[in-house]
Short mmCIF file of C-alpha atoms in Angstrom, two decimals:
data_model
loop_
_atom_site.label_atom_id
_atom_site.label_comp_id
_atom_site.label_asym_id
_atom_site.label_seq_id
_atom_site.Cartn_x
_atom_site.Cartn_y
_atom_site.Cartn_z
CA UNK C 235 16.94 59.88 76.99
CA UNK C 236 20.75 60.11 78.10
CA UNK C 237 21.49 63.45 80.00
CA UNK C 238 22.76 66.29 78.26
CA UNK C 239 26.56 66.27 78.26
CA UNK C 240 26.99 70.11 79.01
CA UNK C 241 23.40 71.61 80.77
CA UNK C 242 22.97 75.63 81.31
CA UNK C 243 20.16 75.87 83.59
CA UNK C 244 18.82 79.55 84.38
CA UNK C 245 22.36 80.80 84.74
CA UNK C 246 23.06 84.93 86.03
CA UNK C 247 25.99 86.71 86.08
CA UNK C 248 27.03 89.63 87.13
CA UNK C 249 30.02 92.20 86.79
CA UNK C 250 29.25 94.71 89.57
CA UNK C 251 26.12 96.76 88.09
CA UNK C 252 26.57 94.97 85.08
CA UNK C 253 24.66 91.94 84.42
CA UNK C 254 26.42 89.82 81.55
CA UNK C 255 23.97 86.60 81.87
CA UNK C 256 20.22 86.88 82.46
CA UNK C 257 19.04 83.05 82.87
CA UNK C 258 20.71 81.66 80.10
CA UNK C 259 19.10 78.07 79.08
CA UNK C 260 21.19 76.03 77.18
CA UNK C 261 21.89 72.12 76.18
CA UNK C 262 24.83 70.58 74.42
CA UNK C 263 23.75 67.07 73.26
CA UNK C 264 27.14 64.02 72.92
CA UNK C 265 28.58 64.80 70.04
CA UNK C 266 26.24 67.79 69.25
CA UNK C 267 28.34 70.82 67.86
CA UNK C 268 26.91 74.03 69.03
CA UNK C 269 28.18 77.51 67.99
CA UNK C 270 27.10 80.50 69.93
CA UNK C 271 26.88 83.81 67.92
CA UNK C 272 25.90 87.35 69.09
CA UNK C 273 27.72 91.06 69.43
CA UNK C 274 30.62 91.66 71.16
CA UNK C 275 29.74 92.16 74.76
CA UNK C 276 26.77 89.83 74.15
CA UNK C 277 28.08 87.52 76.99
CA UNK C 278 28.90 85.01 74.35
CA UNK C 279 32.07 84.05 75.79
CA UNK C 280 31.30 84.63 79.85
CA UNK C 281 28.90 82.11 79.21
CA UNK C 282 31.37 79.60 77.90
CA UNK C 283 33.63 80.00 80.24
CA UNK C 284 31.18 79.52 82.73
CA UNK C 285 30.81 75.90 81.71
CA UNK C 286 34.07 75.38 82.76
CA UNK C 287 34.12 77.37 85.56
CA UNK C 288 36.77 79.54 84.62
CA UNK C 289 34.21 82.23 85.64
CA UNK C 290 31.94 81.89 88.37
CA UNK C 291 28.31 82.15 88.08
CA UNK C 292 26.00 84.01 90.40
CA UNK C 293 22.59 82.27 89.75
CA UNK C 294 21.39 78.98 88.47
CA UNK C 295 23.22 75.84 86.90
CA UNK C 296 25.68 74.50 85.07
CA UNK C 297 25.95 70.45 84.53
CA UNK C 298 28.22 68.04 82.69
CA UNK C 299 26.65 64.99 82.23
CA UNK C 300 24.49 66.12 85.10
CA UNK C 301 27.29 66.54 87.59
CA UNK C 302 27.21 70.71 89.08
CA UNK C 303 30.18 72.17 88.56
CA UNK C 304 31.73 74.90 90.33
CA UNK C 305 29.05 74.47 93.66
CA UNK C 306 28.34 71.56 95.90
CA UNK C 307 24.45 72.05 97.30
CA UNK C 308 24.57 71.68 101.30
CA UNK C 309 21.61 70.00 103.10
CA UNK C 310 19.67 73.53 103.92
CA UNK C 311 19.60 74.12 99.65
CA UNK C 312 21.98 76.37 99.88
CA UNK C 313 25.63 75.97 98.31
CA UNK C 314 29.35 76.60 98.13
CA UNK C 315 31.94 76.36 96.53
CA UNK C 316 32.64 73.05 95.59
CA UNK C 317 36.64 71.58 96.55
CA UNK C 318 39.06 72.00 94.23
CA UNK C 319 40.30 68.87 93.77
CA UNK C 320 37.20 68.00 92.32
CA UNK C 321 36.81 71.05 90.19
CA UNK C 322 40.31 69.96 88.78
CA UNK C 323 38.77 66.82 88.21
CA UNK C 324 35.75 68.02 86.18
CA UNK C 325 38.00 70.20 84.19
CA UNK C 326 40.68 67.65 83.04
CA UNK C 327 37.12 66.25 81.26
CA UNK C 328 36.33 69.67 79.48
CA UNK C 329 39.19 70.75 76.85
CA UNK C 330 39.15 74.40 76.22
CA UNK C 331 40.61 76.30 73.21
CA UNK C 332 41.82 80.05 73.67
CA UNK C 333 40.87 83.16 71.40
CA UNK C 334 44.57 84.08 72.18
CA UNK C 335 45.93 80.20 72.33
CA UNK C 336 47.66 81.17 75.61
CA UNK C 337 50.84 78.45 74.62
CA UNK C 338 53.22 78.23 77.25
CA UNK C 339 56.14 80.05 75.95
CA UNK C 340 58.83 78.65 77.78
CA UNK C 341 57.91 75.06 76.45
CA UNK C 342 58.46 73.19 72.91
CA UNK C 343 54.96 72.64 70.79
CA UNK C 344 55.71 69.25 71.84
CA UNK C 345 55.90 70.05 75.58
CA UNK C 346 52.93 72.01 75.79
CA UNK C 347 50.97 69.24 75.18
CA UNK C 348 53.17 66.74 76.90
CA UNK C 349 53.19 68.89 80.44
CA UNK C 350 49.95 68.35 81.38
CA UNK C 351 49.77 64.64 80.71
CA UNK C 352 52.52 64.31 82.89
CA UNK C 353 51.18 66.78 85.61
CA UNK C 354 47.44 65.65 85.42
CA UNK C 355 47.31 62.23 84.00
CA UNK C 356 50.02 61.07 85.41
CA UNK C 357 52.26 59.74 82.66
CA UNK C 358 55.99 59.73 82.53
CA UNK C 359 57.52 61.92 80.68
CA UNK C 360 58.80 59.40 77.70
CA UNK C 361 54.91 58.07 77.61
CA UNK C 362 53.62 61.31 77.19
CA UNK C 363 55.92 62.45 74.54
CA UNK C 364 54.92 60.19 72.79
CA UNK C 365 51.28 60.88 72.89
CA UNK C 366 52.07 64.57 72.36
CA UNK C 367 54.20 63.40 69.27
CA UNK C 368 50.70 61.65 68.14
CA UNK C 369 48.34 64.35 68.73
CA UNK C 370 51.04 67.21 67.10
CA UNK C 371 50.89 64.63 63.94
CA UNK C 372 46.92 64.84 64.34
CA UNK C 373 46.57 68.31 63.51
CA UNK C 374 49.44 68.49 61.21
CA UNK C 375 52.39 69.61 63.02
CA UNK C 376 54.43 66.66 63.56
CA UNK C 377 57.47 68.62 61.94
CA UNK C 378 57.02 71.18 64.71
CA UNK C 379 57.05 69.05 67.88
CA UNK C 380 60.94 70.96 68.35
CA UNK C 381 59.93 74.66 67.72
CA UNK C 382 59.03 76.99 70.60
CA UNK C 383 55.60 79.41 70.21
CA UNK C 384 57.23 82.29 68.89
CA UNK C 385 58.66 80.32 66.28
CA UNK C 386 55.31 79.16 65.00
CA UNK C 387 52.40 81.07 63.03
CA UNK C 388 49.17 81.91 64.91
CA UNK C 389 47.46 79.25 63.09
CA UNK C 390 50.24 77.06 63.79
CA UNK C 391 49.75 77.77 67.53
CA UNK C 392 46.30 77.66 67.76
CA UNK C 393 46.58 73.88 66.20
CA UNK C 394 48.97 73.06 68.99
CA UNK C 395 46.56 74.48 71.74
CA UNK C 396 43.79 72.37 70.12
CA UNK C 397 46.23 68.68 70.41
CA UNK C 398 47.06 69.73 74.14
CA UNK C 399 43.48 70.19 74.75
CA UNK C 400 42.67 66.80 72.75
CA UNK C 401 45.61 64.91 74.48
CA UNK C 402 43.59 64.83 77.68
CA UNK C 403 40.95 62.79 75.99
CA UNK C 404 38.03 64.93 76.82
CA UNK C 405 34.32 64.66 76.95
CA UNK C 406 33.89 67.63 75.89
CA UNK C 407 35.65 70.59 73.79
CA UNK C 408 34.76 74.54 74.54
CA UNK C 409 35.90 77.26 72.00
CA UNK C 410 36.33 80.95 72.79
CA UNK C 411 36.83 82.41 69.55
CA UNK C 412 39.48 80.35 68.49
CA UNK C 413 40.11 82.11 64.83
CA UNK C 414 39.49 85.67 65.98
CA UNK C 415 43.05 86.59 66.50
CA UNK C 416 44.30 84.57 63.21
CA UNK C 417 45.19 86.63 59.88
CA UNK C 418 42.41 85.72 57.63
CA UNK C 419 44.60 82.72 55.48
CA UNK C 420 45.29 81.18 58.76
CA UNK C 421 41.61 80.51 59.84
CA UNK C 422 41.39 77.74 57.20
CA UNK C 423 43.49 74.97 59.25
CA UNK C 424 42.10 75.84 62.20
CA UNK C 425 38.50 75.29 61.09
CA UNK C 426 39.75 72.82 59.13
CA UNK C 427 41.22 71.01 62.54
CA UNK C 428 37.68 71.72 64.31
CA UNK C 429 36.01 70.18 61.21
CA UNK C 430 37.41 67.00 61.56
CA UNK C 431 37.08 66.68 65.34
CA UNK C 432 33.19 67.42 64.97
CA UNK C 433 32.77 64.20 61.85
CA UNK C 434 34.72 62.22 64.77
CA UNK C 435 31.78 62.85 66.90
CA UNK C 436 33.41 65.17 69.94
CA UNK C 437 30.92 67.34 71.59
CA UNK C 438 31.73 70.91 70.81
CA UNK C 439 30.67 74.14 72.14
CA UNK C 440 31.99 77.39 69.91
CA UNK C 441 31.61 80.57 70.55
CA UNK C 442 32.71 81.91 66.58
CA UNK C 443 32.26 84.76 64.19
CA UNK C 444 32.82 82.50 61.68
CA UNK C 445 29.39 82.14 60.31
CA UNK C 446 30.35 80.01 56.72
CA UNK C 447 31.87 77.28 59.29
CA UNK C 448 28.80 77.51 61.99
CA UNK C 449 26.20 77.14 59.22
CA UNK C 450 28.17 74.00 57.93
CA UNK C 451 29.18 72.38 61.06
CA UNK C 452 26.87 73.14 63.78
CA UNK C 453 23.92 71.56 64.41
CA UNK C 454 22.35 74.44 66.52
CA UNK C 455 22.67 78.26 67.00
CA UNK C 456 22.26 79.76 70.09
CA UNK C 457 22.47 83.57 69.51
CA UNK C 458 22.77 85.52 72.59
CA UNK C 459 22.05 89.14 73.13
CA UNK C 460 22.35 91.50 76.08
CA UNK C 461 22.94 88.15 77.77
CA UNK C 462 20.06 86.27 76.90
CA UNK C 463 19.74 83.37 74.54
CA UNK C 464 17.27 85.09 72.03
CA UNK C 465 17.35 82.31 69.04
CA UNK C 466 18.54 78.64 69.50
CA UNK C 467 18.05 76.20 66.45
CA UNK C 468 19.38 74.16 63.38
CA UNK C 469 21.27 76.90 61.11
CA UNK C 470 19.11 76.74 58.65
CA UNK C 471 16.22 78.28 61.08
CA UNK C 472 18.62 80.79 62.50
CA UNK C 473 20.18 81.90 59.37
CA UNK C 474 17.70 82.20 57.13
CA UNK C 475 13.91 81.87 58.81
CA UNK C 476 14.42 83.63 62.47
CA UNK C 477 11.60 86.45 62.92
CA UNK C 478 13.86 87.97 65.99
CA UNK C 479 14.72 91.52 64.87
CA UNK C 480 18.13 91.25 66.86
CA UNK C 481 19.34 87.92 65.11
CA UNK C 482 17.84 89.39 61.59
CA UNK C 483 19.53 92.86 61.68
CA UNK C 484 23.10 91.08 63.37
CA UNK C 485 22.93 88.62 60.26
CA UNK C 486 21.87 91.55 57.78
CA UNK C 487 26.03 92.23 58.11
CA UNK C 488 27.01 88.97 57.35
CA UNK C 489 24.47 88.52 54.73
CA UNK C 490 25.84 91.91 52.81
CA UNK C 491 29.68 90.59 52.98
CA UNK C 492 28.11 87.37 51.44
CA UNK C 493 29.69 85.44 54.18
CA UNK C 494 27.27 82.08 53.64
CA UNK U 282 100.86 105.87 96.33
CA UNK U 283 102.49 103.76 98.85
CA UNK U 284 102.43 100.66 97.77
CA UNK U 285 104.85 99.00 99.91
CA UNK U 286 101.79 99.86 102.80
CA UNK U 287 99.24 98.16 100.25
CA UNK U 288 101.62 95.23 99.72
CA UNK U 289 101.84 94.91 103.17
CA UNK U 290 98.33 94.95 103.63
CA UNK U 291 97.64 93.17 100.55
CA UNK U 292 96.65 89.46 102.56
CA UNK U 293 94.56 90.99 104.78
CA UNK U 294 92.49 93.41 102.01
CA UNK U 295 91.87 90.38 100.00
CA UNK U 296 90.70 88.00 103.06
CA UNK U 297 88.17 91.48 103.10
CA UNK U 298 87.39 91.03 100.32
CA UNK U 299 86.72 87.31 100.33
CA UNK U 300 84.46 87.24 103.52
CA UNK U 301 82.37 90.61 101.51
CA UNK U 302 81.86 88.22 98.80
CA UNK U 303 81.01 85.76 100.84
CA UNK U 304 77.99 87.93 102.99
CA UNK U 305 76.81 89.48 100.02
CA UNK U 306 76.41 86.24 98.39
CA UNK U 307 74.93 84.21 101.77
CA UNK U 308 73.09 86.96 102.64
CA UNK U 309 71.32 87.47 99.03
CA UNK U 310 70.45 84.14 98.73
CA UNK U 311 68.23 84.48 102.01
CA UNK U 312 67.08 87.27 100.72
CA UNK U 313 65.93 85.88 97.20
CA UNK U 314 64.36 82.87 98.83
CA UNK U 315 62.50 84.57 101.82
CA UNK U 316 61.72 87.39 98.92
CA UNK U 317 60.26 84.69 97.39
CA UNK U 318 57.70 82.99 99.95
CA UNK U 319 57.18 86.82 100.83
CA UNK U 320 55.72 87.21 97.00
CA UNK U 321 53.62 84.49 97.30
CA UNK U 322 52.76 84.66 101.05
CA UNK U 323 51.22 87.85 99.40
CA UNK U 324 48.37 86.02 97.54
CA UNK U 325 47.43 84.05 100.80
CA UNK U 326 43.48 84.04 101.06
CA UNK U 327 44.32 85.26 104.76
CA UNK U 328 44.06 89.24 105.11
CA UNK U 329 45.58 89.25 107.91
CA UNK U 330 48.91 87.01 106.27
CA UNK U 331 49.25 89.78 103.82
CA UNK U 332 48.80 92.82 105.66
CA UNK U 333 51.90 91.27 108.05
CA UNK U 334 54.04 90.58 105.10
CA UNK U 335 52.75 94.38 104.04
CA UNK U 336 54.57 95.72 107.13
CA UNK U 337 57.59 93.47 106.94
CA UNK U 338 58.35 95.02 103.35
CA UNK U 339 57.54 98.52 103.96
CA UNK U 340 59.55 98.54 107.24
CA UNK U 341 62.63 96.32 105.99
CA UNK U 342 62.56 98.89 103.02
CA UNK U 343 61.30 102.17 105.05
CA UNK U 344 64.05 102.22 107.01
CA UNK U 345 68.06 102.78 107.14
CA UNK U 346 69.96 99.03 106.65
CA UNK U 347 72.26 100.43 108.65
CA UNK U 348 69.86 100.98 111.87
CA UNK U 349 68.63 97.63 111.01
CA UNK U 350 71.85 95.95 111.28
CA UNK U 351 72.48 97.73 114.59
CA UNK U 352 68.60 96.25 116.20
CA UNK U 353 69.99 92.78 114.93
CA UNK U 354 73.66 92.71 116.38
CA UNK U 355 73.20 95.19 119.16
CA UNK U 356 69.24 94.69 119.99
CA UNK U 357 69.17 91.32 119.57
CA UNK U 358 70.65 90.19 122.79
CA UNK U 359 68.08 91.48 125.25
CA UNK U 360 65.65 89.51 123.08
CA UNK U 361 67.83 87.03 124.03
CA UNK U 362 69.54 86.56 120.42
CA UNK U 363 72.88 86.58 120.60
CA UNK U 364 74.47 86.53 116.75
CA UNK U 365 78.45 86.51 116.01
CA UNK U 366 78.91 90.09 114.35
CA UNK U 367 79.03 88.22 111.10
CA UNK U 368 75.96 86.16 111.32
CA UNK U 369 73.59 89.17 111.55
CA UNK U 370 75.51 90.60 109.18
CA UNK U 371 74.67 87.89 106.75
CA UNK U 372 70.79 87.66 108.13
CA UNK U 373 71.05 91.53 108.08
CA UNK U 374 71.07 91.66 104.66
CA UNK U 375 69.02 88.65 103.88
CA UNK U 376 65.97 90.50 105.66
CA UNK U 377 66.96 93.88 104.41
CA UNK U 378 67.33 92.21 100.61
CA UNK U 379 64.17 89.74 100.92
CA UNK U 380 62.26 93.08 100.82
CA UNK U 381 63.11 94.27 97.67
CA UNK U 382 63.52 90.98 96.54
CA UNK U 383 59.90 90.37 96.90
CA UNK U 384 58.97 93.39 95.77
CA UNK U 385 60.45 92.63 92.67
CA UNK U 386 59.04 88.72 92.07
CA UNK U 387 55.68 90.33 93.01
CA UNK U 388 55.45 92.23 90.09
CA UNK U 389 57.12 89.15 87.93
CA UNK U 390 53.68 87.41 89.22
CA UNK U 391 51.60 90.36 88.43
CA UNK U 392 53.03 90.02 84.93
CA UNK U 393 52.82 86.57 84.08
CA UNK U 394 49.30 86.62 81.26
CA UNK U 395 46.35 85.50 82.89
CA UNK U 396 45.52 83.31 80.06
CA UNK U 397 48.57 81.00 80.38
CA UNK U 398 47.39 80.44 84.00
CA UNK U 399 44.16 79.37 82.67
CA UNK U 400 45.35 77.36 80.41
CA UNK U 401 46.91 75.23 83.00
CA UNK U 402 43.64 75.46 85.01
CA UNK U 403 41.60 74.12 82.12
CA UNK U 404 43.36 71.14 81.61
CA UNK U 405 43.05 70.61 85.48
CA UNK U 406 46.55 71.37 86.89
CA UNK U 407 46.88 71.93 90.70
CA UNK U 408 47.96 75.29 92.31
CA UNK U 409 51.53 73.85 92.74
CA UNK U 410 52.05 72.76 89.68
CA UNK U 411 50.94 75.37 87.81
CA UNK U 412 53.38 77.81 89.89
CA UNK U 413 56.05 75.40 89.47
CA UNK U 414 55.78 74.72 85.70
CA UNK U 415 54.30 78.12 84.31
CA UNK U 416 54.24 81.00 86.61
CA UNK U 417 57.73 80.94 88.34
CA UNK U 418 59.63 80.50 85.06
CA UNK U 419 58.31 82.97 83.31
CA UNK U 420 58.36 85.51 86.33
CA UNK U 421 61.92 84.19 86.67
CA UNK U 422 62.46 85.76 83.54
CA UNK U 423 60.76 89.16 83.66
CA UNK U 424 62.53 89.23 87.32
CA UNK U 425 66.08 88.66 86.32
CA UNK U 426 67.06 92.09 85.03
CA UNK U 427 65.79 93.98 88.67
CA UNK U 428 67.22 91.36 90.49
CA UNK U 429 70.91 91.38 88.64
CA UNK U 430 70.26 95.02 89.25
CA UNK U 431 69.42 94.29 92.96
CA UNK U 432 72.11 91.92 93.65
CA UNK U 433 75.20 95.49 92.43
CA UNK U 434 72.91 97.59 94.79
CA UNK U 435 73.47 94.97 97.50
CA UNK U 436 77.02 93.96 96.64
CA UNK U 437 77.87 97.88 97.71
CA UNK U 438 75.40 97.94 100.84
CA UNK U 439 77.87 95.09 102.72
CA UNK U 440 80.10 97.63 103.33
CA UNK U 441 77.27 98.55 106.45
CA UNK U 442 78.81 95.35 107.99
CA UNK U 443 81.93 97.00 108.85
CA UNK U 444 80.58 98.99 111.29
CA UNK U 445 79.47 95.81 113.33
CA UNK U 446 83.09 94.75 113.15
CA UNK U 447 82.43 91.78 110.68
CA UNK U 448 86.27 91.60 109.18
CA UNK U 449 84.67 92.22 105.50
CA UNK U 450 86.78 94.62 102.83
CA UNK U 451 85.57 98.21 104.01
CA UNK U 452 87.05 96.94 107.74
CA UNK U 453 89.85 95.80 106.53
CA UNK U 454 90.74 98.95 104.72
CA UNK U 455 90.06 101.41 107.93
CA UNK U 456 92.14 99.31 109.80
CA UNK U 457 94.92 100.17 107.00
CA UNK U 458 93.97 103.43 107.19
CA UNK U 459 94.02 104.20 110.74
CA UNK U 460 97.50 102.35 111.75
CA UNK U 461 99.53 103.75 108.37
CA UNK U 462 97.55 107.05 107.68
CA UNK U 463 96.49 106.36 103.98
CA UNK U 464 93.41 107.20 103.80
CA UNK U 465 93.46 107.76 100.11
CA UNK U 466 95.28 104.88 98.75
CA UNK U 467 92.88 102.97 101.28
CA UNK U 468 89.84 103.99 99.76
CA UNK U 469 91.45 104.04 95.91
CA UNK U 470 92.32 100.21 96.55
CA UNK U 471 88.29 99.42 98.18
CA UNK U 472 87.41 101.43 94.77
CA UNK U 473 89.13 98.80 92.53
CA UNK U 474 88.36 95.54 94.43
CA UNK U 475 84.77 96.67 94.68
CA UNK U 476 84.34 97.79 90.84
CA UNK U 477 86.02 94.73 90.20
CA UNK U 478 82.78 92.83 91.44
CA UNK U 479 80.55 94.90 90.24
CA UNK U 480 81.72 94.66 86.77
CA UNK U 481 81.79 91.00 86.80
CA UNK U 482 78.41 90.40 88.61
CA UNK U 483 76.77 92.87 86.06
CA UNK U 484 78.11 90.88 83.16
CA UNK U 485 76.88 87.52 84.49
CA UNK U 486 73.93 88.81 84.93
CA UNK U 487 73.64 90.40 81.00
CA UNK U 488 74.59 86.74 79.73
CA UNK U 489 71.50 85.62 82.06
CA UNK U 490 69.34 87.88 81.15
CA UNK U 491 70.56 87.12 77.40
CA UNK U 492 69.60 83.96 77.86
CA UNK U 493 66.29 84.48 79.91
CA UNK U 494 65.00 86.33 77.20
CA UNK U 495 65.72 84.07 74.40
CA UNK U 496 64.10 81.41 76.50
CA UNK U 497 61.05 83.79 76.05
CA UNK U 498 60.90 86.03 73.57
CA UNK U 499 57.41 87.17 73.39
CA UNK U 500 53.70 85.94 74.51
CA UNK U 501 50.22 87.03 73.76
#
């Protein structure tokens, strides 16, 4: 048995008073897709970001392919902070995709994507404009490589943010709501985008309200509430056959808008 | 009018002129790069870093320019600096301008989005980078319009320097004034020459600012 490629061990958070995680268990399989689901405030996305490290957690673990990130463990058991070059190392192997797609604005579609292959990979800037011209054509934009942010839809720029987080060639590829902020005939080439990278066999975590494309593409569930994982399992199980109240009445919504 | 006494003093008004130009300029530039390192000195991890650079603002800006200037060329000496009347005039208002300078890049950094920082920190870009490719340019740009605005306020403040004898415009034109008694026409000409800059700094800075913002028009 290979190691997980992302593994949530017992993780806690806190905001102040407020505790967002509660020992949250969770593994993410290679080339498993995983959607997490809950209510807003659910710690849904806290958690995701966790796995990055974009947010510190308190208590527990998180591993990618069994490597800590965010915490080094000293010889006394105790731990700190790990360095930050090697943070920035982990992270160039974990693509992340925005709710609010968080383009630079300043930049062409086709130097977003470019600018960190030349910053972080090291390329030169006619190599990686190149690549960038690749991955634009990838999700369908390669007549856009020219046109600045504002100039391009939401779904448009959430496409973009998805090739500059492919570019980098990572291991794996987190979600936070990436449709959420999209007028509702945009979502389509998004998902559509996110399908495709899942049949190619990229291990994907998602944290989505969209439950048509979770019950089609995932192969697990996790739904968290109050920060706990309360249901974790194929969609079918979730969707249909959980006996948690919480999941049952959150779905009940779904269900009546005939959403799957 | 007597403009046969302006005429006459015509050569010496406009070397003014030139070496008021040529503090305010010197001078700002200090003050927009040491305004700069001030603005990010001021996200050191060291308390004690900040609360210095804390002190250096609120003093620099707490307190006349004109005292200031008179600590730097008059002071300085028994601290064993000993500056030419026109070089503290010129770090004079570098220090005095750095303050409000980095006032103003601070909140530029304040209001650069969070998630366009993150961004760069997911795909694994390092501190400098990320300052040097996302967070200065686009506080560049939400900083130009208090700094063009900075840069009139300052242009008018140089006229300070005269009273440490540096042979700048508002000298110049006392000197006039005091060996041909006219005041007025004196202070009518200083008018004109300094409206003069005014007006043409403040519409280089609207075609900057013109183009800053189509650089950037809007972000999330």
């Amino acid at each position: 048995m290979t190691k997980p490629m992302i593994e949530v061990r017992a993780v806690g958070k806190s905001f102040g008073a407020h505790q967002v995680l509660r020992g949250v268990d969770l593994d993410v399989a290679k080339s498993e897709v995983v959607c997490l689901i809950g209510p807003s405030g659910s710690g849904k996305s806290t958690l995701l970001r966790c796995v990055n490290f974009l947010e510190s957690y308190d208590e527990g673990e998180v591993r990618i392919e069994g490597e800590l990130i965010g915490y080094e463990l000293d010889k006394e058991g105790g731990r700190r902070p790990m360095p930050a070059a090697r943070l920035r190392a982990m992270r160039r192997e974990i693509g992340m995709v925005f709710q609010h797609f968080n383009l630079w604005p300043h930049m062409t579609a086709l130097a977003n994507v470019a600018e960190p292959l030349i910053r972080v990979r090291g390329l030169t800037r006619a190599e990686a404009n190149d690549k960038a011209a690749d991955m634009l054509g990838r999700v369908g934009l390669a007549d856009k490589a020219f046109a600045h942010p504002q100039r391009l839809s939401g779904g448009q720029q959430q496409r973009v943010a998805i090739a500059r987080a492919l570019a980098m060639q990572p291991r794996v590829m987190l979600f936070d709501e990436p449709t959420s902020a999209l007028d509702p005939e945009l979502v389509g080439e998004v998902l559509e985008v996110m399908r495709a990278l899942a049949a190619e066999g990229m291990t994907m975590l998602i944290v989505t309200h969209e439950m048509g494309f979770a019950a089609h593409v995932a192969n697990r569930i996790a739904f968290i509430d109050q920060g706990r994982i309360v249901e974790d399992g194929p969609p079918k199980h979730v969707f249909h056959h959980s006996r948690e109240p919480r999941v049952r009445q959150f779905l009940q919504t779904y269900h009546d808008r005939n959403a799957f | 009018m007597s403009w046969d006494v302006l005429l006459h003093y015509a050569p010496a008004l406009i070397r003014g002129f030139g070496v008021t130009i040529a503090c305010w300029a010197s001078g700002c530039a200090l003050g927009l790069v040491l305004g700069f390192a001030v603005a990010l000195g001021a996200e050191a991890p060291s308390r004690a870093l900040r609360a210095v650079l804390r002190v250096y603002v609120e003093v620099l800006r707490g307190t006349p320019f004109l005292m200031q200037l008179f600590i730097l060329y008059a002071g300085g000496p028994s601290l064993g600096l000993r500056l030419s009347a026109t070089t503290a005039g010129v770090l004079g208002l570098g220090l005095y301008s750095s303050a409000y300078f980095s006032e103003i890049f601070r909140g530029a950094f304040a209001a650069v989005p969070r998630g366009l920082i993150e961004a760069a920190m997911s795909v694994g870009m390092a501190p400098f980078d990320i300052l040097a490719r996302v967070r200065a340019p686009i506080a560049f740009v939400a900083a130009s319009p208090p700094i063009v605005n900075t840069l009139i306020v300052m242009s008018k403040e140089t006229v300070v320097l005269s009273i440490i004898t540096v042979p700048e415009l508002m000298y110049e034109m006392q000197t006039m004034a005091a060996e041909t008694f006219t005041a007025f026409d004196a202070i009518f000409a200083m008018a004109v020459f300094y409206w003069c800059l005014v007006e043409v700094v403040s519409r280089i800075g609207r075609r900057v600012e013109k183009r800053a913002a189509a650089f950037l028009v809007s972000h999330a």
